[in-house]
Amino acid sequence: MHFLTVSGPPSSGKTSVILRVIEALQAKQQKIGVVKYDCLMTEDDLRYAKKGVLVKKGLSGSQCPDHYFVSNIEACVKWGVENDCDFLISESAGLCNRCSPHIKDITAVCVIDNLSGINTPRKIGPMLKSADIVVITKGDIVSQAEREVFASRVKQVNPGAVIMNINGITGQGAFELTTLFEEASDIETLKGMRLRFSMPSALCSYCLGETRIGDEYQTGNVRKMES
Amino acid sequence: MNYQDLLLQPLKQLLADYPWLEDFFSSFGLQLPVTEQPLHQYLDRLDPDQLLDLGISQEQLQQSLHDFMAGMLALDEAAEKVESLTIIGGFDKTGTAEQLELTLRPGEVICIVGPTGSGKSRLLADIEWVAQGDTPTRRKILINNSVPDNKWRFSTEHKLVAQLSQNMNFVMDLTAEEFVRMHAESRLVPDPEEKVVRILEQANQLAGEQFKPDTPVTSLSGGQSRALMIADMAILSKSPIVLIDEIENAGIDRKKALELLVKQEKIILMATHDPILALMGDKRLVIKNGGIAKIIASSDAERKNLSRLEELDNTLLALRNRIRFGETLEEL
């Protein structure tokens, strides 16, 4: 089973891009599964189901979303294999810009959009910087030159990645992206694999439900701003 | 210079030779000290905790630096010269063969006509992707009579095709001059300042209404933005093929715009229904049902009509200007 992790800031167009790629894969009689990770709610599972895709939804709720991801992804891969999927795509939003669901030796895709601002590529951490493929969306809204400047900023922080412009609405570029999906890592299990980068460390009193503000309530891994 | 040699160079020297290294490190939140310390030593001595805070590992930073240098040094290499582009027909949506082999050369202008949804964008996309029978139309594209290297598909440095799309919006909060400078710098062109001046000057010659270097790009009119993008492409782009998705009529000298691009010895493919632009092309590809249904070479009779069309266009333009300056059109 080909497995890929797709991540990107909220509303960057991840689901639209994945749906376009899925259409092209389905035309080749491929069976697709998608795992959608989100925090509070998502209706994207309905969009996938409508396309006849096998879909699993995971809401992290009060837990750190990327911790939730890593605690569940192995079982999801097992689920994809058991259901004879040809492709399994995991979709998650990178919420704090310091996390990343990318796994070593598993094709990693990051989706960001042209409207997010010229400094955004610098502000996103391992999710963008360690991705194998960077998909830039919403290029139809800006000029050619602005698209190029944005792409060069992405290239600066992730020079090794394949950078592609995709229009999630018309699907322009999706066919070309599909050829890269077909080259994605072929696996049976994630057992023994590692994340590409560590998650931010935490475990302080607030992780455990503390809500009061004040030095006396702060225990565990606490860091203070330099004064 | 190769990467290994680079690692042995003192930082001071590197920053002088490759000023963009500073920008590379600052994009990761690091500042290179201007010292005699060799680069490898600086990298090796970076604090792992600091790197963890910045969201990158020592290994990834080194890999990125390596890839970035390779890309930047490749920019200096002369791009492969494109003498010809050949489109070998595939199939339309009903599976009918296109049965054509069309070779285009630098300086030629080819127009693409056909109703919305007929497949114009797919043709432009096939060329950009250098299709090899592996797209839905199964067309093949040859460069200089042979199958080009796969690197054209994914390279951001050596793009075969520059595309000027319909949308000319800007979202960046920059002045026209700052924007063009940023674009020039990202392409590592020699003497970016001179290019910036030329682009702004050229754009103002194309635009009906003048704008200043300190005009924010977000407040340029449609015509001004279009003029800026065309001048920018003509002067900055190294791509040998230009795809244009309509040069709209609004406030820009279309003829001059096209001449500017042709002068750069590029192959120009332009989707347009504008009769003036269509007749300025050497050929017109008629797209129907996803396929190239017909190729029309502009005839002499058509070309003769071009001057009449231009007169009509100038008449309309004069009327537009009268409206702009508050006159009435009671008499034409």
XYZ file of C-alpha atoms in Angstrom:
559
model
C 0.000 0.000 0.000
C 1.274 3.459 -0.912
C 1.159 5.699 2.136
C 1.595 9.483 2.301
C 1.263 12.107 5.000
C -0.283 15.385 3.858
C -0.272 18.365 6.179
C -0.577 22.115 6.046
C -2.107 25.110 7.785
C -5.911 25.236 8.138
C -7.728 26.304 4.959
C -4.635 25.980 2.767
C -6.592 23.642 0.496
C -5.361 20.209 1.601
C -8.676 18.430 1.153
C -9.343 20.009 -2.253
C -5.903 19.020 -3.533
C -6.234 15.464 -2.187
C -9.698 15.120 -3.739
C -8.304 16.135 -7.140
C -5.497 13.624 -6.898
C -7.964 10.946 -5.807
C -10.107 11.562 -8.905
C -7.102 10.879 -11.105
C -6.141 7.765 -9.117
C -9.687 6.432 -9.170
C -9.686 6.763 -12.949
C -6.954 4.137 -12.800
C -9.117 1.824 -10.649
C -7.116 2.439 -7.503
C -8.731 1.933 -4.090
C -8.140 4.908 -1.828
C -8.358 5.347 1.919
C -8.076 8.661 3.749
C -7.513 9.340 7.436
C -8.535 12.843 8.390
C -7.105 14.246 11.612
C -8.551 17.376 13.113
C -9.025 19.000 16.508
C -12.592 20.032 17.106
C -14.654 19.172 14.096
C -14.438 18.368 10.427
C -16.910 17.717 7.683
C -14.226 16.792 5.204
C -14.955 13.103 5.835
C -18.285 13.660 4.073
C -16.502 15.188 1.075
C -14.293 12.119 0.852
C -17.146 9.675 1.394
C -19.054 11.338 -1.435
C -16.192 10.414 -3.762
C -16.495 6.792 -2.727
C -13.325 6.927 -0.667
C -12.889 4.819 2.457
C -12.536 7.389 5.211
C -11.645 7.432 8.874
C -11.955 10.544 11.003
C -9.974 11.281 14.144
C -10.712 14.243 16.396
C -8.050 14.956 18.989
C -10.355 17.034 21.189
C -8.483 18.217 24.260
C -5.302 16.368 23.347
C -2.368 17.860 21.455
C -3.295 17.016 17.827
C 0.091 15.758 16.748
C 0.465 13.554 19.820
C -2.948 12.197 18.936
C -1.766 11.629 15.371
C 1.333 9.707 16.335
C -0.563 7.550 18.827
C -3.055 6.481 16.169
C -1.324 6.438 12.824
C 0.076 2.925 13.107
C -3.419 1.492 13.654
C -4.716 3.557 10.729
C -2.106 2.087 8.417
C -3.148 -1.366 9.601
C -6.759 -0.434 8.830
C -5.768 0.655 5.308
C -3.883 -2.579 4.675
C -6.754 -4.721 6.022
C -9.138 -2.934 3.695
C -6.901 -3.597 0.686
C -6.330 0.061 -0.084
C -3.876 0.787 -2.890
C -3.287 4.242 -1.428
C -3.686 5.547 2.105
C -3.459 9.303 2.627
C -3.318 10.867 6.056
C -4.440 14.486 6.215
C -3.724 16.715 9.187
C -3.579 20.428 9.914
C -0.325 21.706 11.318
C -1.659 23.885 14.035
C 1.260 25.264 16.005
C 3.701 25.411 13.058
C 6.295 23.540 15.094
C 4.771 20.084 14.747
C 4.920 17.799 11.794
C 3.334 14.429 11.121
C 6.041 13.492 8.625
C 7.662 10.106 9.064
C 11.133 9.038 7.900
C 10.964 7.070 4.627
C 7.277 7.925 4.127
C 6.477 10.428 1.381
C 5.630 13.716 3.070
C 3.531 16.443 1.450
C 3.002 19.968 2.780
C 0.263 22.198 1.345
C 0.500 25.965 1.751
C -1.204 28.796 -0.081
C -0.105 31.929 -1.895
C -2.357 34.123 0.213
C -0.707 33.216 3.492
C 1.949 35.927 3.322
C 5.517 36.192 2.123
C 7.018 35.347 5.519
C 4.885 32.279 6.141
C 7.366 29.808 4.639
C 9.875 30.963 7.250
C 7.419 30.615 10.077
C 6.386 27.040 9.411
C 8.714 24.492 10.973
C 9.421 20.849 10.129
C 6.018 20.388 8.484
C 7.265 22.506 5.562
C 11.026 22.300 5.974
C 11.201 18.506 5.979
C 8.495 17.762 3.380
C 9.390 15.892 0.175
C 6.720 17.624 -1.884
C 5.450 21.147 -1.300
C 2.150 21.968 -2.967
C 1.346 25.660 -3.321
C -2.313 26.483 -3.831
C -4.441 29.509 -4.718
C -2.004 30.589 -7.429
C -4.921 31.568 -9.640
C -5.636 34.440 -7.293
C -2.237 36.136 -7.594
C 0.013 37.211 -10.455
C 2.688 35.062 -12.046
C 5.503 37.072 -10.491
C 4.019 36.906 -7.026
C 3.683 33.137 -7.388
C 7.352 32.942 -8.305
C 8.469 35.061 -5.390
C 6.434 32.925 -2.997
C 7.826 29.700 -4.473
C 11.374 31.014 -4.167
C 10.746 31.693 -0.476
C 9.585 28.098 -0.071
C 12.600 26.887 -2.001
C 14.838 28.790 0.388
C 13.647 26.883 3.452
C 13.206 23.539 1.709
C 15.555 23.445 -1.280
C 15.367 19.685 -1.654
C 11.612 19.462 -2.107
C 9.656 19.187 -5.327
C 7.562 22.352 -5.423
C 4.318 22.301 -7.399
C 1.535 24.789 -7.994
C -1.909 23.207 -7.889
C -5.312 24.756 -8.321
C -7.637 22.883 -5.962
C -10.745 24.293 -7.645
C -10.041 23.544 -11.310
C -7.617 20.731 -10.572
C -4.886 22.274 -12.731
C -1.632 20.558 -11.819
C -3.337 17.699 -9.958
C -2.669 15.221 -12.732
C 1.022 16.034 -12.526
C 0.982 15.660 -8.724
C -0.634 12.244 -9.094
C 2.479 10.933 -10.830
C 4.411 11.737 -7.639
C 1.790 10.052 -5.465
C 2.276 6.915 -7.516
C 5.944 6.930 -6.535
C 5.093 7.174 -2.816
C 6.550 4.729 -0.313
C 5.037 1.266 -0.464
C 4.594 -0.173 3.039
C 2.777 -2.829 5.076
C 3.289 -1.373 8.542
C 4.761 1.618 10.371
C 6.191 -0.552 13.124
C 9.684 0.571 14.091
C 9.567 3.762 12.025
C 10.374 7.212 13.356
C 9.027 10.733 13.012
C 11.211 13.080 10.974
C 11.382 15.576 13.817
C 10.583 15.665 17.509
C 7.461 17.413 18.741
C 7.635 20.449 21.000
C 8.279 19.332 24.557
C 5.698 20.119 27.187
C 4.363 18.282 30.217
C 3.733 21.137 32.596
C 0.866 21.655 34.976
C -1.237 23.214 32.200
C -0.916 20.023 30.153
C -2.633 18.302 33.034
C -5.584 20.649 33.164
C -4.390 23.511 35.357
C -6.138 26.802 34.495
C -4.963 29.164 37.231
C -2.334 31.782 36.306
C 0.606 32.415 38.611
C 4.108 31.133 39.342
C 2.923 28.903 42.161
C 0.763 26.871 39.762
C 3.531 26.290 37.219
C 5.281 22.971 37.638
C 7.064 20.639 35.275
C 8.659 21.733 32.014
C 8.267 25.509 32.210
C 10.286 28.078 30.319
C 10.354 31.832 30.991
C 10.936 34.654 28.501
C 14.307 36.341 28.786
C 13.935 39.624 30.619
C 33.122 25.698 -6.363
C 31.717 22.458 -4.992
C 30.020 22.004 -1.654
C 32.987 20.404 0.121
C 35.264 23.326 -0.803
C 32.611 25.703 0.353
C 32.532 24.170 3.817
C 36.216 25.017 4.255
C 35.817 28.703 3.339
C 35.810 31.385 6.043
C 32.373 32.890 6.678
C 33.583 36.402 5.913
C 34.679 35.383 2.448
C 31.518 33.376 1.777
C 29.245 36.245 2.733
C 31.148 38.508 0.366
C 31.014 36.010 -2.520
C 27.496 34.703 -1.976
C 25.440 37.402 -0.253
C 22.311 35.247 -0.516
C 23.791 32.867 2.080
C 22.846 35.402 4.731
C 19.233 35.261 3.594
C 19.307 31.473 3.604
C 20.469 31.295 7.217
C 18.130 34.033 8.377
C 15.198 32.101 6.909
C 16.025 29.416 9.485
C 16.365 32.003 12.228
C 20.178 31.928 12.268
C 22.631 34.766 11.752
C 26.017 34.049 10.203
C 28.801 35.850 12.071
C 31.208 37.782 9.817
C 34.368 36.024 10.994
C 37.288 34.012 9.709
C 35.653 30.840 11.051
C 35.197 28.222 8.326
C 31.606 27.293 7.489
C 31.930 23.644 8.572
C 33.095 24.730 12.000
C 30.192 27.152 12.381
C 27.746 24.383 11.439
C 29.355 21.788 13.702
C 29.319 24.117 16.677
C 25.675 25.130 16.424
C 23.882 24.479 19.689
C 21.573 21.435 19.288
C 19.082 22.967 21.749
C 18.961 26.174 19.734
C 18.355 24.166 16.554
C 15.615 22.172 18.285
C 13.941 25.460 19.218
C 14.203 26.588 15.620
C 12.554 23.379 14.468
C 15.443 21.925 12.493
C 18.138 19.351 13.114
C 21.833 19.750 12.366
C 21.557 17.068 9.706
C 18.536 18.689 8.009
C 20.142 22.116 8.038
C 23.257 20.731 6.343
C 21.158 18.893 3.790
C 19.135 22.030 3.054
C 22.262 24.125 2.696
C 23.689 21.569 0.305
C 20.512 21.489 -1.805
C 20.204 25.257 -1.740
C 23.781 25.825 -2.889
C 23.360 23.285 -5.658
C 20.227 25.101 -6.834
C 21.801 28.537 -6.646
C 24.931 27.504 -8.490
C 22.764 25.867 -11.167
C 21.101 29.236 -11.798
C 24.350 30.524 -13.230
C 24.572 27.727 -15.771
C 23.446 28.712 -19.210
C 20.007 27.315 -19.878
C 19.774 24.814 -22.690
C 18.988 26.642 -25.906
C 15.558 25.856 -27.265
C 15.572 25.919 -31.058
C 12.242 24.233 -31.516
C 9.178 22.927 -29.727
C 7.231 20.118 -31.359
C 3.690 19.127 -30.453
C 2.824 15.575 -31.505
C -0.924 15.074 -31.523
C -2.748 12.843 -29.071
C -6.479 12.294 -28.813
C -9.498 14.498 -28.130
C -12.199 13.703 -25.553
C -14.005 11.285 -27.846
C -10.801 9.424 -28.653
C -10.317 10.852 -32.142
C -6.652 11.229 -33.060
C -5.388 14.780 -33.533
C -3.093 13.692 -36.358
C -0.650 16.530 -36.316
C 2.966 17.279 -35.724
C 3.555 20.958 -35.279
C 6.974 22.536 -34.810
C 7.292 26.023 -33.335
C 10.411 28.198 -33.319
C 11.617 31.201 -31.301
C 10.029 34.459 -32.473
C 6.799 32.736 -33.500
C 3.467 33.666 -31.989
C 0.838 30.937 -31.930
C -2.708 31.739 -30.880
C -4.996 29.207 -29.276
C -8.711 29.669 -29.809
C -11.769 27.732 -28.690
C -14.712 28.063 -26.337
C -14.378 27.823 -22.551
C -13.850 24.228 -21.469
C -12.673 23.144 -24.921
C -9.223 22.184 -23.688
C -7.040 25.275 -24.158
C -5.666 25.080 -20.626
C -4.897 21.382 -21.022
C -2.820 22.137 -24.120
C -0.907 24.824 -22.254
C -0.471 22.394 -19.335
C 0.774 19.612 -21.646
C 3.483 21.950 -22.909
C 4.450 23.096 -19.423
C 4.644 19.472 -18.230
C 6.518 18.423 -21.397
C 3.956 15.648 -21.762
C 5.221 12.309 -23.051
C 1.976 10.541 -23.799
C 1.379 10.442 -20.057
C -1.368 13.071 -19.721
C -5.094 12.630 -20.448
C -4.622 13.894 -24.037
C -1.631 11.569 -24.610
C 0.158 14.337 -26.506
C 3.935 14.339 -26.779
C 6.146 17.388 -26.606
C 9.647 17.427 -28.038
C 12.313 20.054 -27.476
C 14.958 20.392 -30.200
C 13.498 17.266 -31.809
C 14.124 15.037 -28.836
C 12.552 13.970 -25.564
C 13.820 16.489 -23.031
C 15.302 15.673 -19.663
C 12.763 15.009 -16.916
C 14.348 17.784 -14.825
C 12.332 20.381 -16.792
C 9.225 19.155 -15.022
C 10.244 19.910 -11.486
C 13.001 22.468 -11.782
C 12.183 25.848 -10.363
C 15.462 27.300 -11.642
C 15.266 26.226 -15.263
C 11.661 26.483 -16.131
C 10.948 25.695 -19.747
C 7.785 27.706 -19.671
C 6.832 30.977 -18.071
C 3.109 31.421 -17.776
C 1.395 34.772 -17.777
C -2.024 34.025 -16.394
C -5.205 36.038 -16.482
C -5.017 36.986 -12.882
C -2.814 39.925 -12.066
C -3.735 40.462 -8.440
C -1.186 41.114 -5.766
C -1.562 40.302 -2.107
C 1.916 41.296 -0.969
C 2.231 44.550 0.871
C 5.108 46.001 -1.188
C 5.723 48.903 -3.549
C 6.136 48.191 -7.271
C 9.876 48.778 -6.969
C 10.293 46.575 -3.884
C 8.269 43.849 -5.514
C 10.263 43.808 -8.744
C 13.504 43.911 -6.763
C 12.426 40.936 -4.687
C 11.542 39.057 -7.847
C 14.845 39.941 -9.525
C 16.797 38.902 -6.440
C 14.986 35.595 -6.201
C 16.113 34.856 -9.753
C 19.698 35.879 -9.051
C 19.928 37.948 -12.226
C 23.094 39.971 -12.704
C 22.684 43.658 -11.824
C 19.194 43.503 -10.322
C 19.019 47.292 -9.789
C 19.401 48.022 -13.482
C 16.724 45.407 -14.253
C 14.326 46.986 -11.760
C 14.679 50.382 -13.435
C 14.179 48.909 -16.904
C 11.116 46.889 -15.884
C 9.381 49.879 -14.312
C 10.217 52.052 -17.313
C 8.995 49.463 -19.795
C 5.818 48.804 -17.814
C 4.995 52.490 -17.852
C 5.369 52.530 -21.618
C 2.826 49.736 -21.935
C 0.334 51.013 -19.388
C -2.213 53.609 -20.379
C -1.809 55.342 -17.059
C 1.554 55.962 -15.443
C 2.497 54.703 -12.002
C 5.437 55.484 -9.735
C 8.072 53.129 -8.310
C 6.655 53.707 -4.830
C 3.078 52.881 -5.805
C 1.995 49.845 -3.744
C 1.415 46.859 -6.038
C -1.973 46.339 -4.421
C -3.171 49.709 -5.714
C -2.107 49.238 -9.335
C -4.989 49.147 -11.806
C -5.677 46.047 -13.883
C -3.868 47.539 -16.873
C -0.903 48.691 -14.821
C -0.515 45.291 -13.158
C -0.685 43.568 -16.508
C 1.897 45.961 -17.968
C 4.176 45.360 -14.984
C 3.891 41.571 -15.309
C 4.600 41.620 -19.042
C 7.650 43.862 -18.634
C 8.796 41.736 -15.707
C 8.493 38.563 -17.751
C 10.191 40.015 -20.833
C 13.176 41.274 -18.843
C 13.578 38.730 -16.004
C 12.378 35.424 -17.345
C 14.938 33.081 -18.858
C 12.241 30.633 -19.920
C 12.317 30.105 -23.683
C 8.580 29.514 -23.965
C 5.885 31.916 -22.835
C 2.293 30.849 -22.321
C -0.192 33.687 -22.171
C -3.744 33.182 -21.058
C -5.357 36.264 -22.664
C -3.886 39.758 -22.677
C -7.039 41.635 -21.914
C -7.907 44.900 -23.490
C -7.981 46.925 -20.300
C -5.623 49.879 -20.381
C -2.586 48.361 -22.042
C -0.947 48.570 -25.430
C -1.346 44.948 -26.485
C 0.629 45.292 -29.678
C 3.629 46.782 -27.906
C 3.324 44.148 -25.179
C 3.486 41.335 -27.683
C 6.350 42.954 -29.575
C 8.304 43.266 -26.352
C 7.967 39.539 -25.717
C 8.711 38.526 -29.310
C 11.871 40.634 -29.232
C 13.222 38.365 -26.508
C 13.243 35.521 -29.068
C 10.796 33.390 -27.204
C 8.177 30.994 -28.504
C 4.848 32.522 -27.590
C 1.608 30.620 -27.188
C -1.366 32.771 -26.421
C -4.936 31.811 -25.674
C -6.999 34.687 -27.024
C -10.225 35.594 -28.769
C -9.110 39.138 -29.405
C -9.168 39.571 -33.209
C -6.182 41.925 -33.210
C -3.976 39.590 -31.196
C -5.209 36.556 -33.115
C -4.228 38.138 -36.423
C -0.849 39.176 -35.077
C -0.069 35.516 -34.522
C 1.535 33.392 -37.213
C -0.929 30.542 -36.733
C -4.099 29.804 -34.832
C -4.781 26.454 -33.223
C -8.498 25.769 -33.012
C -9.353 23.631 -29.995
C -12.531 21.633 -29.986
C -13.652 18.880 -27.679
C -10.243 18.638 -26.009
C -8.271 18.295 -29.216
C -6.566 20.508 -31.796
C -9.187 20.421 -34.537
C -7.640 22.803 -37.039
C -4.584 24.953 -37.672
C -5.230 28.231 -39.454
C -2.336 30.235 -40.836
C -3.125 33.949 -40.868
C -3.824 34.815 -44.522
C -2.764 37.942 -46.384
C -6.378 39.024 -46.614
C -6.644 38.707 -42.828
C -3.455 40.638 -42.297
C -4.748 43.426 -44.486
C -7.773 43.624 -42.242
C -5.494 43.955 -39.261
C -4.896 47.652 -39.942
C -8.652 48.224 -40.159
C -9.145 46.416 -36.875
C -6.436 48.547 -35.332
C -8.197 51.681 -36.525
C -11.418 50.456 -34.939
C -9.532 49.688 -31.750
C -7.917 53.129 -31.699
C -11.297 54.748 -32.215
C -12.669 52.862 -29.215
C -9.578 53.732 -27.194
C -10.024 57.424 -28.006
C -13.625 57.175 -26.853
C -12.504 55.536 -23.637
C -10.099 58.383 -23.020
C -12.803 60.964 -23.638
C -14.946 59.246 -21.021
C -11.955 59.125 -18.688
C -11.439 62.864 -18.959
C -15.080 63.671 -18.367
C -16.173 64.433 -21.897
C -19.494 63.431 -23.392
C -20.032 61.184 -26.410
C -22.951 62.941 -27.956
C -20.864 63.316 -31.079
C -18.625 60.453 -32.189
